mmCIF file of C-alpha atoms in Angstrom:
data_model
loop_
_atom_site.group_PDB
_atom_site.id
_atom_site.type_symbol
_atom_site.label_atom_id
_atom_site.label_comp_id
_atom_site.label_asym_id
_atom_site.label_seq_id
_atom_site.Cartn_x
_atom_site.Cartn_y
_atom_site.Cartn_z
ATOM 1 C CA MET A 98 0.147 -0.048 -0.009
ATOM 2 C CA PRO A 99 1.532 3.417 -0.934
ATOM 3 C CA SER A 100 2.256 6.150 1.575
ATOM 4 C CA LEU A 101 3.803 9.708 1.623
ATOM 5 C CA SER A 102 6.718 10.782 3.787
ATOM 6 C CA PRO A 103 5.878 12.865 6.920
ATOM 7 C CA SER A 104 7.357 15.924 4.972
ATOM 8 C CA HIS A 105 4.916 15.252 2.093
ATOM 9 C CA LEU A 106 2.180 15.107 4.705
ATOM 10 C CA ARG A 107 3.162 18.481 6.151
ATOM 11 C CA THR A 108 3.192 19.842 2.534
ATOM 12 C CA VAL A 109 -0.389 18.444 1.966
ATOM 13 C CA LEU A 110 -1.512 20.134 4.975
ATOM 14 C CA TRP A 111 -0.145 23.447 4.155
ATOM 15 C CA ILE A 112 -1.971 23.433 0.700
ATOM 16 C CA ASP A 113 -5.163 22.252 2.444
ATOM 17 C CA ALA A 114 -4.855 25.195 5.139
ATOM 18 C CA ILE A 115 -3.873 27.732 2.535
ATOM 19 C CA THR A 116 -6.885 26.752 0.142
ATOM 20 C CA ALA A 117 -9.165 26.606 2.973
ATOM 21 C CA LEU A 118 -8.182 30.078 4.072
ATOM 22 C CA ALA A 119 -8.845 31.186 0.506
ATOM 23 C CA ALA A 120 -12.267 29.599 0.317
ATOM 24 C CA THR A 121 -13.212 31.030 3.718
ATOM 25 C CA ILE A 122 -12.240 34.651 2.564
ATOM 26 C CA LEU A 123 -14.110 34.218 -0.585
ATOM 27 C CA ILE A 124 -17.098 32.816 1.043
ATOM 28 C CA LEU A 125 -17.407 35.169 3.998
ATOM 29 C CA ALA A 126 -16.730 38.115 1.770
ATOM 30 C CA ALA A 127 -19.666 37.710 -0.602
ATOM 31 C CA PRO A 128 -22.232 35.077 0.587
ATOM 32 C CA THR A 129 -25.087 36.587 -1.307
ATOM 33 C CA TYR A 130 -23.013 36.779 -4.500
ATOM 34 C CA TRP A 131 -22.164 33.177 -4.184
ATOM 35 C CA SER A 132 -25.700 32.105 -3.500
ATOM 36 C CA THR A 133 -26.837 33.902 -6.692
ATOM 37 C CA LEU A 134 -24.116 32.254 -8.693
ATOM 38 C CA THR A 135 -24.409 28.830 -7.324
ATOM 39 C CA GLY A 136 -28.126 28.548 -6.557
ATOM 40 C CA LEU A 137 -27.559 27.454 -2.976
ATOM 41 C CA PRO A 138 -29.319 29.291 -0.098
ATOM 42 C CA VAL A 139 -27.299 32.022 1.417
ATOM 43 C CA TRP A 140 -27.374 30.167 4.700
ATOM 44 C CA THR A 141 -25.264 27.514 3.435
ATOM 45 C CA PHE A 142 -22.411 30.108 2.785
ATOM 46 C CA TYR A 143 -22.630 31.253 6.321
ATOM 47 C CA PHE A 144 -22.602 27.716 7.701
ATOM 48 C CA ALA A 145 -19.715 26.996 5.568
ATOM 49 C CA GLY A 146 -17.700 30.127 6.811
ATOM 50 C CA ALA A 147 -18.634 28.833 10.298
ATOM 51 C CA ILE A 148 -17.130 25.602 9.705
ATOM 52 C CA PHE A 149 -14.068 26.709 7.756
ATOM 53 C CA VAL A 150 -12.937 29.318 10.367
ATOM 54 C CA PRO A 151 -12.007 26.787 13.062
ATOM 55 C CA PHE A 152 -10.881 24.276 10.430
ATOM 56 C CA VAL A 153 -8.212 26.882 8.846
ATOM 57 C CA GLY A 154 -7.092 27.720 12.637
ATOM 58 C CA ILE A 155 -6.643 23.877 13.318
ATOM 59 C CA ALA A 156 -4.928 23.281 9.988
ATOM 60 C CA PHE A 157 -2.317 26.249 10.555
ATOM 61 C CA LEU A 158 -1.670 25.206 14.049
ATOM 62 C CA ALA A 159 -1.114 21.562 12.743
ATOM 63 C CA VAL A 160 1.482 22.535 10.189
ATOM 64 C CA ARG A 161 3.249 24.956 12.572
ATOM 65 C CA LYS A 162 3.484 22.545 15.499
ATOM 66 C CA CYS A 163 6.946 21.135 16.295
ATOM 67 C CA PRO A 164 7.079 18.270 16.724
ATOM 68 C CA PHE A 165 4.499 17.355 14.258
ATOM 69 C CA ALA A 166 1.354 15.763 15.542
ATOM 70 C CA PRO A 167 -0.176 12.986 13.637
ATOM 71 C CA GLY A 168 -3.294 12.971 15.783
ATOM 72 C CA THR A 169 -4.088 16.576 14.604
ATOM 73 C CA ALA A 170 -3.444 15.558 10.919
ATOM 74 C CA ARG A 171 -5.983 12.655 11.544
ATOM 75 C CA THR A 172 -8.523 15.173 12.846
ATOM 76 C CA ILE A 173 -8.086 17.236 9.747
ATOM 77 C CA MET A 174 -8.401 14.272 7.395
ATOM 78 C CA VAL A 175 -11.752 13.236 9.097
ATOM 79 C CA MET A 176 -12.942 16.876 8.948
ATOM 80 C CA ASN A 177 -12.136 16.745 5.318
ATOM 81 C CA PHE A 178 -13.923 13.410 4.658
ATOM 82 C CA ALA A 179 -16.974 14.784 6.644
ATOM 83 C CA TRP A 180 -17.143 17.892 4.644
ATOM 84 C CA ALA A 181 -17.166 16.038 1.400
ATOM 85 C CA THR A 182 -20.133 13.968 2.737
ATOM 86 C CA ILE A 183 -21.844 17.171 3.732
ATOM 87 C CA SER A 184 -21.165 18.520 0.175
ATOM 88 C CA LEU A 185 -22.508 15.380 -1.446
ATOM 89 C CA ILE A 186 -25.738 15.934 0.716
ATOM 90 C CA ALA A 187 -26.083 19.454 -0.377
ATOM 91 C CA ILE A 188 -25.790 18.389 -4.087
ATOM 92 C CA ALA A 189 -28.613 15.759 -3.556
ATOM 93 C CA VAL A 190 -30.814 18.085 -1.473
ATOM 94 C CA TYR A 191 -30.414 21.193 -3.661
ATOM 95 C CA PHE A 192 -29.813 19.501 -7.001
ATOM 96 C CA SER A 193 -32.905 21.047 -8.650
ATOM 97 C CA GLU A 194 -31.983 24.492 -7.508
ATOM 98 C CA LEU A 195 -28.219 24.463 -8.252
ATOM 99 C CA THR A 196 -27.087 26.294 -11.361
ATOM 100 C CA PRO A 197 -24.739 24.409 -13.745
ATOM 101 C CA LEU A 198 -21.842 26.494 -12.254
ATOM 102 C CA GLY A 199 -23.132 25.849 -8.819
ATOM 103 C CA LEU A 200 -23.106 21.936 -9.464
ATOM 104 C CA ALA A 201 -19.646 22.326 -11.067
ATOM 105 C CA VAL A 202 -18.374 24.456 -7.966
ATOM 106 C CA VAL A 203 -19.772 22.007 -5.293
ATOM 107 C CA ALA A 204 -18.602 18.951 -7.089
ATOM 108 C CA GLY A 205 -15.270 20.308 -7.723
ATOM 109 C CA GLN A 206 -14.497 21.444 -4.337
ATOM 110 C CA THR A 207 -15.932 18.055 -3.075
ATOM 111 C CA LEU A 208 -13.299 16.360 -5.276
ATOM 112 C CA TRP A 209 -10.543 18.637 -3.949
ATOM 113 C CA VAL A 210 -11.477 17.921 -0.361
ATOM 114 C CA VAL A 211 -11.431 14.204 -0.914
ATOM 115 C CA LEU A 212 -7.995 14.483 -2.698
ATOM 116 C CA MET A 213 -6.644 16.299 0.311
ATOM 117 C CA GLY A 214 -8.141 13.715 2.719
ATOM 118 C CA ASP A 215 -6.797 10.900 0.770
ATOM 119 C CA LEU A 216 -3.355 12.464 0.604
ATOM 120 C CA GLN A 217 -3.383 13.080 4.284
ATOM 121 C CA TRP A 218 -4.289 9.484 4.872
ATOM 122 C CA LEU A 219 -1.360 8.229 2.698
ATOM 123 C CA GLY A 220 0.848 10.558 4.563
ATOM 124 C CA LEU A 221 -0.368 9.252 7.954
ATOM 125 C CA ARG A 222 0.480 5.874 6.716
ATOM 126 C CA GLY A 223 3.950 7.117 6.109
ATOM 127 C CA THR A 224 4.385 8.312 9.715
ATOM 128 C CA LYS A 225 3.935 4.776 10.951
ATOM 129 C CA HIS A 226 6.952 3.564 9.073
ATOM 130 C CA SER A 227 9.492 6.392 9.419
ATOM 131 C CA ALA A 228 11.161 8.370 12.229
ATOM 132 C CA PRO A 229 9.466 11.432 13.477
ATOM 133 C CA PRO A 230 9.802 14.387 11.094
ATOM 134 C CA VAL A 231 12.259 17.214 11.518
ATOM 135 C CA ALA A 232 10.541 20.677 11.992
ATOM 136 C CA ALA A 233 10.099 22.522 8.751
#
């Protein structure tokens, strides 16, 4: 079974934290705009922002922590898979209201989040088979 090295895991977590921060800023800066663009209710963007703010905080703490804490990375991975599940439920519930762009945005971010979670899982597998990583 493939795995990533602990340093690659840290890189994946950095990418996840930065992209989540960007999404949070975009969502919270203009929830009504995103609602109009996607067809999702405005409250879903406030909900997303409320979830993303602590997620971003946890993600940035995880990548800055020395020594690296695999338990925190595991929490981030689980949160990613939970978010992907919520996104799929949103697609199912609001399918008839989603604009084509909205469907593409929600499906695309779901795939991105699953990719991040999968890479984190592979990185966590690598932490079981290697020495503790050195601080970056």
